[in-house]
Amino acid sequence: MKLAAAAALTAIAVAAPAQQRPAPPPPLAAWTPKKTPATPWRAPNRPWWKLADVKALHRGKPNWTQAVIRNKDLVADWHQLAPGGRTTTLAYSDNRTAIIVWEGELRVTMAGQGAFTARKGFEIDVPFRVSFTLESVGDTPALYFQLNAASDMPLYPADTPAPAKVSGWAYEKRIVTGGPGGFDDRHRPFLDYYGEIVGKGARPGAFIADQHLFVNNIRGRATPTPPASNLGHFHVGYDEFWFVMEGNVTLQVEGQPVFTAAAGDIISAPQGHWHRASFGGPEGQWGTRVAINPYPAGGHAYTEESQGKQ
């Protein structure tokens, strides 16, 4: 979520290394449509998916998947792989895949890149039409959070057996043009968030900022929760959700009691809901929320008196 600096949040916003962040453009005063009623939380979506609750749903199972986010733009699931487990090699058709590793060790093999082992806090970017495989290589299960564009479907190598049937789709051998996606000065295969940002003090910011996917690390220190009169903002055309990477995040979202989530939790605000995220927990504690939505330059609608600030 791209926000103007605000005393209430003391967040470190997106910044390019060794460059001064350009001043944001002036806000636009406009009659702004707010979806009424706001989009509800439809299962599996929830205001607050506690990691402890996700694990409880699958207690005793070595391998499992839990759907967490389903909206018109993005889908996201928790996955657990038992030691030695391996995913099917596949690629996604038209958009990047983002993965956050939370427990265990995950060996990532990506076409055109050297294989690497990801651990807690690693953020992984797989470009479109790049085949990849994940393997749990530690002594404990690998737990990871994966998100994709809702419109994407997996592609499977032509030299592998026909994939399992999917309702509404028929897999056929075809020639796919366009070539694979890749990396540039803004996108790289992975970020070791705890090693680079928390441990070495590198600046956080957007890990992925591309068509249909914005994965943005926002870091700051805990402050007193702003008053309820500070509504934050809403989005005209899309949902937003956050992965709590570090510390605590307090969310005020229209229609729900204010709550404070912990690291590993997923919190969300559907389209049209006023919402305000701030860093919670003991005052001064560092926190990170990974803001996820489909639009790197998405608009934020604020109250007139806020002057476009939260």
Short mmCIF file of N, CA and C in Angstrom, two decimals, residues 104-239:
data_model
loop_
_atom_site.label_atom_id
_atom_site.label_comp_id
_atom_site.label_asym_id
_atom_site.label_seq_id
_atom_site.Cartn_x
_atom_site.Cartn_y
_atom_site.Cartn_z
N GLY A 104 10.59 -23.89 8.13
CA GLY A 104 11.33 -24.92 7.43
C GLY A 104 12.27 -24.36 6.38
N GLU A 105 12.67 -25.23 5.46
CA GLU A 105 13.58 -24.85 4.37
C GLU A 105 12.98 -25.30 3.05
N LEU A 106 12.98 -24.40 2.09
CA LEU A 106 12.35 -24.66 0.80
C LEU A 106 13.40 -24.45 -0.30
N ARG A 107 13.71 -25.52 -1.00
CA ARG A 107 14.64 -25.44 -2.12
C ARG A 107 13.86 -25.02 -3.35
N VAL A 108 14.28 -23.91 -3.96
CA VAL A 108 13.56 -23.33 -5.09
C VAL A 108 14.38 -23.53 -6.35
N THR A 109 13.82 -24.24 -7.30
CA THR A 109 14.46 -24.45 -8.60
C THR A 109 13.61 -23.75 -9.65
N MET A 110 14.21 -22.75 -10.31
CA MET A 110 13.50 -21.89 -11.24
C MET A 110 14.25 -21.89 -12.57
N ALA A 111 13.57 -22.11 -13.67
CA ALA A 111 14.22 -22.15 -14.98
C ALA A 111 15.02 -20.88 -15.22
N GLY A 112 16.28 -21.05 -15.62
CA GLY A 112 17.12 -19.90 -15.94
C GLY A 112 17.83 -19.29 -14.76
N GLN A 113 17.61 -19.83 -13.55
CA GLN A 113 18.23 -19.30 -12.34
C GLN A 113 18.90 -20.43 -11.57
N GLY A 114 19.91 -20.09 -10.80
CA GLY A 114 20.50 -21.08 -9.92
C GLY A 114 19.54 -21.42 -8.80
N ALA A 115 19.49 -22.68 -8.41
CA ALA A 115 18.62 -23.09 -7.30
C ALA A 115 19.11 -22.44 -6.01
N PHE A 116 18.19 -22.16 -5.09
CA PHE A 116 18.54 -21.58 -3.80
C PHE A 116 17.62 -22.13 -2.73
N THR A 117 18.07 -22.05 -1.49
CA THR A 117 17.29 -22.52 -0.35
C THR A 117 16.73 -21.33 0.40
N ALA A 118 15.42 -21.29 0.55
CA ALA A 118 14.74 -20.18 1.22
C ALA A 118 14.29 -20.61 2.61
N ARG A 119 14.42 -19.68 3.55
CA ARG A 119 14.03 -19.93 4.94
C ARG A 119 13.06 -18.84 5.39
N LYS A 120 12.76 -18.83 6.67
CA LYS A 120 11.76 -17.90 7.20
C LYS A 120 12.05 -16.46 6.78
N GLY A 121 11.03 -15.82 6.23
CA GLY A 121 11.14 -14.43 5.84
C GLY A 121 11.60 -14.21 4.42
N PHE A 122 11.95 -15.27 3.70
CA PHE A 122 12.32 -15.09 2.29
C PHE A 122 11.07 -14.75 1.47
N GLU A 123 11.19 -13.77 0.62
CA GLU A 123 10.16 -13.44 -0.36
C GLU A 123 10.69 -13.85 -1.73
N ILE A 124 9.88 -14.57 -2.48
CA ILE A 124 10.31 -15.15 -3.75
C ILE A 124 9.43 -14.62 -4.88
N ASP A 125 10.05 -14.30 -6.00
CA ASP A 125 9.36 -13.78 -7.18
C ASP A 125 9.64 -14.72 -8.35
N VAL A 126 8.60 -15.34 -8.87
CA VAL A 126 8.73 -16.20 -10.05
C VAL A 126 8.03 -15.51 -11.22
N PRO A 127 8.75 -15.11 -12.27
CA PRO A 127 8.12 -14.43 -13.40
C PRO A 127 7.15 -15.34 -14.15
N PHE A 128 6.28 -14.72 -14.93
CA PHE A 128 5.32 -15.50 -15.72
C PHE A 128 6.03 -16.38 -16.74
N ARG A 129 5.43 -17.52 -16.97
CA ARG A 129 5.92 -18.53 -17.92
C ARG A 129 7.35 -19.00 -17.63
N VAL A 130 7.73 -18.96 -16.37
CA VAL A 130 9.00 -19.53 -15.91
C VAL A 130 8.66 -20.73 -15.03
N SER A 131 9.07 -21.92 -15.43
CA SER A 131 8.73 -23.11 -14.66
C SER A 131 9.54 -23.15 -13.37
N PHE A 132 8.91 -23.68 -12.31
CA PHE A 132 9.60 -23.76 -11.02
C PHE A 132 9.11 -24.96 -10.24
N THR A 133 9.95 -25.39 -9.31
CA THR A 133 9.65 -26.51 -8.42
C THR A 133 10.08 -26.12 -7.02
N LEU A 134 9.30 -26.50 -6.03
CA LEU A 134 9.62 -26.26 -4.62
C LEU A 134 9.81 -27.60 -3.93
N GLU A 135 10.83 -27.69 -3.10
CA GLU A 135 11.11 -28.94 -2.39
C GLU A 135 11.43 -28.64 -0.93
N SER A 136 10.79 -29.36 -0.02
CA SER A 136 11.06 -29.22 1.40
C SER A 136 12.32 -30.00 1.75
N VAL A 137 13.39 -29.29 2.11
CA VAL A 137 14.69 -29.95 2.29
C VAL A 137 15.17 -29.95 3.74
N GLY A 138 14.44 -29.39 4.65
CA GLY A 138 14.86 -29.38 6.05
C GLY A 138 14.36 -30.59 6.81
N ASP A 139 14.58 -30.56 8.12
CA ASP A 139 14.13 -31.65 8.99
C ASP A 139 12.69 -31.48 9.45
N THR A 140 12.15 -30.30 9.22
CA THR A 140 10.77 -30.01 9.61
C THR A 140 9.99 -29.58 8.37
N PRO A 141 8.66 -29.64 8.40
CA PRO A 141 7.88 -29.25 7.22
C PRO A 141 8.16 -27.81 6.80
N ALA A 142 8.05 -27.57 5.51
CA ALA A 142 8.17 -26.21 4.97
C ALA A 142 6.77 -25.61 4.86
N LEU A 143 6.61 -24.44 5.45
CA LEU A 143 5.33 -23.73 5.41
C LEU A 143 5.53 -22.45 4.63
N TYR A 144 4.70 -22.24 3.61
CA TYR A 144 4.87 -21.04 2.79
C TYR A 144 3.52 -20.52 2.31
N PHE A 145 3.51 -19.23 2.00
CA PHE A 145 2.31 -18.51 1.57
C PHE A 145 2.52 -18.12 0.10
N GLN A 146 1.61 -18.56 -0.76
CA GLN A 146 1.78 -18.31 -2.20
C GLN A 146 0.60 -17.53 -2.74
N LEU A 147 0.89 -16.54 -3.59
CA LEU A 147 -0.19 -15.78 -4.21
C LEU A 147 0.01 -15.65 -5.71
N ASN A 148 -1.12 -15.64 -6.40
CA ASN A 148 -1.15 -15.57 -7.86
C ASN A 148 -2.29 -14.66 -8.31
N ALA A 149 -2.21 -14.21 -9.55
CA ALA A 149 -3.33 -13.51 -10.15
C ALA A 149 -4.50 -14.48 -10.29
N ALA A 150 -5.70 -14.00 -10.00
CA ALA A 150 -6.88 -14.86 -10.05
C ALA A 150 -7.14 -15.41 -11.45
N SER A 151 -6.68 -14.68 -12.47
CA SER A 151 -6.93 -15.10 -13.85
C SER A 151 -5.93 -16.13 -14.35
N ASP A 152 -4.83 -16.33 -13.63
CA ASP A 152 -3.78 -17.23 -14.11
C ASP A 152 -4.14 -18.70 -13.90
N MET A 153 -3.67 -19.51 -14.81
CA MET A 153 -3.76 -20.96 -14.68
C MET A 153 -2.37 -21.54 -14.91
N PRO A 154 -2.05 -22.65 -14.26
CA PRO A 154 -0.72 -23.23 -14.45
C PRO A 154 -0.53 -23.87 -15.82
N LEU A 155 0.69 -23.76 -16.32
CA LEU A 155 1.13 -24.45 -17.53
C LEU A 155 2.07 -25.57 -17.10
N TYR A 156 1.99 -26.72 -17.74
CA TYR A 156 2.84 -27.85 -17.38
C TYR A 156 3.72 -28.22 -18.58
N PRO A 157 4.97 -28.61 -18.33
CA PRO A 157 5.86 -28.98 -19.44
C PRO A 157 5.22 -30.05 -20.32
N ALA A 158 5.42 -29.91 -21.63
CA ALA A 158 4.79 -30.83 -22.59
C ALA A 158 5.33 -32.25 -22.49
N ASP A 159 6.53 -32.40 -21.91
CA ASP A 159 7.11 -33.75 -21.82
C ASP A 159 6.74 -34.46 -20.53
N THR A 160 5.75 -33.93 -19.80
CA THR A 160 5.26 -34.59 -18.58
C THR A 160 3.87 -35.15 -18.85
N PRO A 161 3.40 -36.06 -17.99
CA PRO A 161 2.05 -36.62 -18.20
C PRO A 161 0.98 -35.54 -18.18
N ALA A 162 -0.15 -35.83 -18.79
CA ALA A 162 -1.26 -34.89 -18.81
C ALA A 162 -1.67 -34.54 -17.39
N PRO A 163 -1.90 -33.26 -17.11
CA PRO A 163 -2.29 -32.86 -15.75
C PRO A 163 -3.68 -33.36 -15.38
N ALA A 164 -3.94 -33.36 -14.10
CA ALA A 164 -5.26 -33.76 -13.61
C ALA A 164 -6.32 -32.82 -14.16
N LYS A 165 -7.52 -33.33 -14.33
CA LYS A 165 -8.61 -32.53 -14.86
C LYS A 165 -8.99 -31.42 -13.88
N VAL A 166 -9.31 -30.26 -14.43
CA VAL A 166 -9.75 -29.11 -13.65
C VAL A 166 -11.12 -28.70 -14.16
N SER A 167 -12.07 -28.57 -13.28
CA SER A 167 -13.42 -28.23 -13.68
C SER A 167 -13.44 -26.92 -14.48
N GLY A 168 -14.06 -26.96 -15.65
CA GLY A 168 -14.18 -25.77 -16.47
C GLY A 168 -13.03 -25.54 -17.43
N TRP A 169 -12.02 -26.43 -17.39
CA TRP A 169 -10.85 -26.28 -18.24
C TRP A 169 -10.51 -27.61 -18.89
N ALA A 170 -9.91 -27.55 -20.08
CA ALA A 170 -9.43 -28.75 -20.76
C ALA A 170 -7.99 -28.50 -21.17
N TYR A 171 -7.06 -29.29 -20.63
CA TYR A 171 -5.65 -29.12 -20.98
C TYR A 171 -5.37 -29.78 -22.33
N GLU A 172 -4.73 -29.01 -23.23
CA GLU A 172 -4.37 -29.48 -24.56
C GLU A 172 -2.92 -29.08 -24.83
N LYS A 173 -2.20 -29.89 -25.58
CA LYS A 173 -0.84 -29.52 -25.95
C LYS A 173 -0.89 -28.43 -27.02
N ARG A 174 -0.29 -27.29 -26.72
CA ARG A 174 -0.30 -26.16 -27.63
C ARG A 174 1.05 -25.45 -27.57
N ILE A 175 1.33 -24.58 -28.55
CA ILE A 175 2.53 -23.75 -28.55
C ILE A 175 2.16 -22.40 -27.94
N VAL A 176 2.84 -22.00 -26.87
CA VAL A 176 2.53 -20.75 -26.17
C VAL A 176 3.60 -19.72 -26.53
N THR A 177 3.17 -18.60 -27.08
CA THR A 177 4.11 -17.55 -27.48
C THR A 177 4.29 -16.53 -26.36
N GLY A 178 5.19 -15.59 -26.59
CA GLY A 178 5.41 -14.50 -25.63
C GLY A 178 6.67 -14.65 -24.82
N GLY A 179 7.16 -15.88 -24.70
CA GLY A 179 8.40 -16.09 -23.96
C GLY A 179 8.23 -15.95 -22.46
N PRO A 180 9.27 -16.27 -21.71
CA PRO A 180 9.20 -16.17 -20.25
C PRO A 180 9.40 -14.73 -19.78
N GLY A 181 8.87 -14.44 -18.61
CA GLY A 181 9.18 -13.17 -17.97
C GLY A 181 10.58 -13.21 -17.39
N GLY A 182 10.98 -12.13 -16.74
CA GLY A 182 12.34 -12.09 -16.22
C GLY A 182 12.48 -11.10 -15.08
N PHE A 183 13.71 -10.72 -14.81
CA PHE A 183 14.02 -9.81 -13.72
C PHE A 183 14.63 -8.52 -14.28
N ASP A 184 14.58 -7.46 -13.49
CA ASP A 184 15.12 -6.17 -13.90
C ASP A 184 15.65 -5.46 -12.66
N ASP A 185 15.88 -4.15 -12.76
CA ASP A 185 16.45 -3.44 -11.62
C ASP A 185 15.48 -3.30 -10.46
N ARG A 186 14.21 -3.64 -10.66
CA ARG A 186 13.22 -3.57 -9.60
C ARG A 186 12.80 -4.94 -9.09
N HIS A 187 13.11 -5.98 -9.84
CA HIS A 187 12.65 -7.32 -9.49
C HIS A 187 13.82 -8.29 -9.49
N ARG A 188 13.88 -9.11 -8.46
CA ARG A 188 14.93 -10.12 -8.34
C ARG A 188 14.31 -11.41 -7.83
N PRO A 189 15.04 -12.54 -7.93
CA PRO A 189 14.42 -13.82 -7.57
C PRO A 189 13.98 -13.91 -6.11
N PHE A 190 14.73 -13.33 -5.19
CA PHE A 190 14.33 -13.44 -3.78
C PHE A 190 14.89 -12.29 -2.96
N LEU A 191 14.24 -12.08 -1.82
CA LEU A 191 14.69 -11.15 -0.79
C LEU A 191 14.71 -11.90 0.52
N ASP A 192 15.84 -11.91 1.20
CA ASP A 192 15.95 -12.45 2.55
C ASP A 192 15.59 -11.32 3.50
N TYR A 193 14.29 -11.20 3.83
CA TYR A 193 13.83 -10.03 4.57
C TYR A 193 14.49 -9.91 5.94
N TYR A 194 14.54 -11.00 6.67
CA TYR A 194 15.14 -10.93 8.01
C TYR A 194 16.64 -10.69 7.93
N GLY A 195 17.30 -11.27 6.94
CA GLY A 195 18.73 -11.07 6.82
C GLY A 195 19.11 -9.70 6.33
N GLU A 196 18.41 -9.22 5.30
CA GLU A 196 18.80 -7.97 4.65
C GLU A 196 18.17 -6.74 5.29
N ILE A 197 16.90 -6.81 5.62
CA ILE A 197 16.19 -5.64 6.15
C ILE A 197 16.31 -5.56 7.67
N VAL A 198 15.89 -6.62 8.35
CA VAL A 198 15.93 -6.62 9.82
C VAL A 198 17.36 -6.70 10.33
N GLY A 199 18.16 -7.60 9.75
CA GLY A 199 19.51 -7.82 10.26
C GLY A 199 20.52 -6.77 9.85
N LYS A 200 20.46 -6.31 8.60
CA LYS A 200 21.49 -5.41 8.09
C LYS A 200 21.00 -3.99 7.85
N GLY A 201 19.72 -3.74 8.07
CA GLY A 201 19.21 -2.38 7.98
C GLY A 201 18.97 -1.86 6.58
N ALA A 202 18.91 -2.74 5.58
CA ALA A 202 18.57 -2.27 4.23
C ALA A 202 17.16 -1.70 4.23
N ARG A 203 16.88 -0.84 3.29
CA ARG A 203 15.57 -0.20 3.25
C ARG A 203 14.52 -1.14 2.67
N PRO A 204 13.36 -1.20 3.29
CA PRO A 204 12.27 -2.00 2.73
C PRO A 204 11.63 -1.26 1.57
N GLY A 205 10.63 -1.84 1.00
CA GLY A 205 9.92 -1.22 -0.11
C GLY A 205 9.26 -2.28 -0.96
N ALA A 206 8.94 -1.92 -2.19
CA ALA A 206 8.23 -2.83 -3.08
C ALA A 206 9.14 -3.97 -3.52
N PHE A 207 8.72 -5.19 -3.25
CA PHE A 207 9.44 -6.37 -3.74
C PHE A 207 8.96 -6.72 -5.14
N ILE A 208 7.65 -6.63 -5.37
CA ILE A 208 7.08 -6.81 -6.70
C ILE A 208 6.16 -5.62 -6.98
N ALA A 209 6.37 -4.97 -8.11
CA ALA A 209 5.50 -3.88 -8.56
C ALA A 209 5.32 -4.06 -10.06
N ASP A 210 4.33 -4.84 -10.43
CA ASP A 210 4.18 -5.23 -11.83
C ASP A 210 2.69 -5.33 -12.15
N GLN A 211 2.37 -5.68 -13.38
CA GLN A 211 0.97 -5.82 -13.76
C GLN A 211 0.27 -6.79 -12.83
N HIS A 212 -0.84 -6.35 -12.27
CA HIS A 212 -1.73 -7.20 -11.47
C HIS A 212 -1.13 -7.68 -10.15
N LEU A 213 0.02 -7.15 -9.73
CA LEU A 213 0.58 -7.61 -8.46
C LEU A 213 1.52 -6.57 -7.85
N PHE A 214 1.19 -6.17 -6.62
CA PHE A 214 2.00 -5.24 -5.85
C PHE A 214 2.24 -5.87 -4.48
N VAL A 215 3.51 -6.16 -4.18
CA VAL A 215 3.91 -6.75 -2.90
C VAL A 215 4.88 -5.77 -2.27
N ASN A 216 4.43 -5.07 -1.24
CA ASN A 216 5.14 -3.90 -0.73
C ASN A 216 5.45 -4.04 0.76
N ASN A 217 6.72 -4.05 1.13
CA ASN A 217 7.14 -4.14 2.53
C ASN A 217 7.12 -2.76 3.17
N ILE A 218 6.32 -2.62 4.22
CA ILE A 218 6.20 -1.35 4.95
C ILE A 218 6.65 -1.61 6.38
N ARG A 219 7.69 -0.90 6.82
CA ARG A 219 8.26 -1.15 8.14
C ARG A 219 8.24 0.12 8.98
N GLY A 220 7.97 -0.02 10.26
CA GLY A 220 7.97 1.12 11.16
C GLY A 220 7.92 0.66 12.60
N ARG A 221 7.91 1.61 13.50
CA ARG A 221 7.87 1.30 14.93
C ARG A 221 6.45 1.46 15.47
N ALA A 222 6.14 0.66 16.47
CA ALA A 222 4.82 0.70 17.08
C ALA A 222 4.58 2.05 17.74
N THR A 223 3.37 2.56 17.56
CA THR A 223 2.94 3.82 18.15
C THR A 223 1.56 3.61 18.76
N PRO A 224 1.09 4.52 19.60
CA PRO A 224 -0.27 4.40 20.11
C PRO A 224 -1.27 4.33 18.96
N THR A 225 -2.30 3.52 19.13
CA THR A 225 -3.31 3.37 18.08
C THR A 225 -4.01 4.70 17.84
N PRO A 226 -4.09 5.14 16.58
CA PRO A 226 -4.79 6.40 16.28
C PRO A 226 -6.25 6.34 16.72
N PRO A 227 -6.89 7.49 16.91
CA PRO A 227 -8.29 7.49 17.32
C PRO A 227 -9.19 6.92 16.23
N ALA A 228 -10.37 6.44 16.64
CA ALA A 228 -11.30 5.84 15.69
C ALA A 228 -11.74 6.83 14.62
N SER A 229 -11.67 8.13 14.93
CA SER A 229 -12.05 9.15 13.95
C SER A 229 -11.12 9.19 12.75
N ASN A 230 -9.92 8.62 12.90
CA ASN A 230 -9.00 8.50 11.77
C ASN A 230 -9.41 7.26 10.99
N LEU A 231 -10.16 7.46 9.92
CA LEU A 231 -10.73 6.34 9.17
C LEU A 231 -9.73 5.66 8.26
N GLY A 232 -8.63 6.33 7.96
CA GLY A 232 -7.69 5.79 6.99
C GLY A 232 -8.16 6.11 5.59
N HIS A 233 -8.40 5.09 4.78
CA HIS A 233 -8.82 5.30 3.39
C HIS A 233 -9.56 4.06 2.90
N PHE A 234 -10.10 4.15 1.70
CA PHE A 234 -10.68 2.97 1.05
C PHE A 234 -10.21 2.94 -0.40
N HIS A 235 -10.43 1.79 -1.05
CA HIS A 235 -10.06 1.64 -2.46
C HIS A 235 -11.32 1.49 -3.29
N VAL A 236 -11.37 2.20 -4.39
CA VAL A 236 -12.56 2.19 -5.24
C VAL A 236 -12.78 0.82 -5.88
N GLY A 237 -11.72 0.21 -6.40
CA GLY A 237 -11.92 -0.94 -7.27
C GLY A 237 -11.24 -2.23 -6.90
N TYR A 238 -10.66 -2.33 -5.69
CA TYR A 238 -9.94 -3.56 -5.38
C TYR A 238 -9.85 -3.81 -3.88
N ASP A 239 -9.61 -5.08 -3.54
CA ASP A 239 -9.35 -5.50 -2.16
C ASP A 239 -7.86 -5.32 -1.85
#
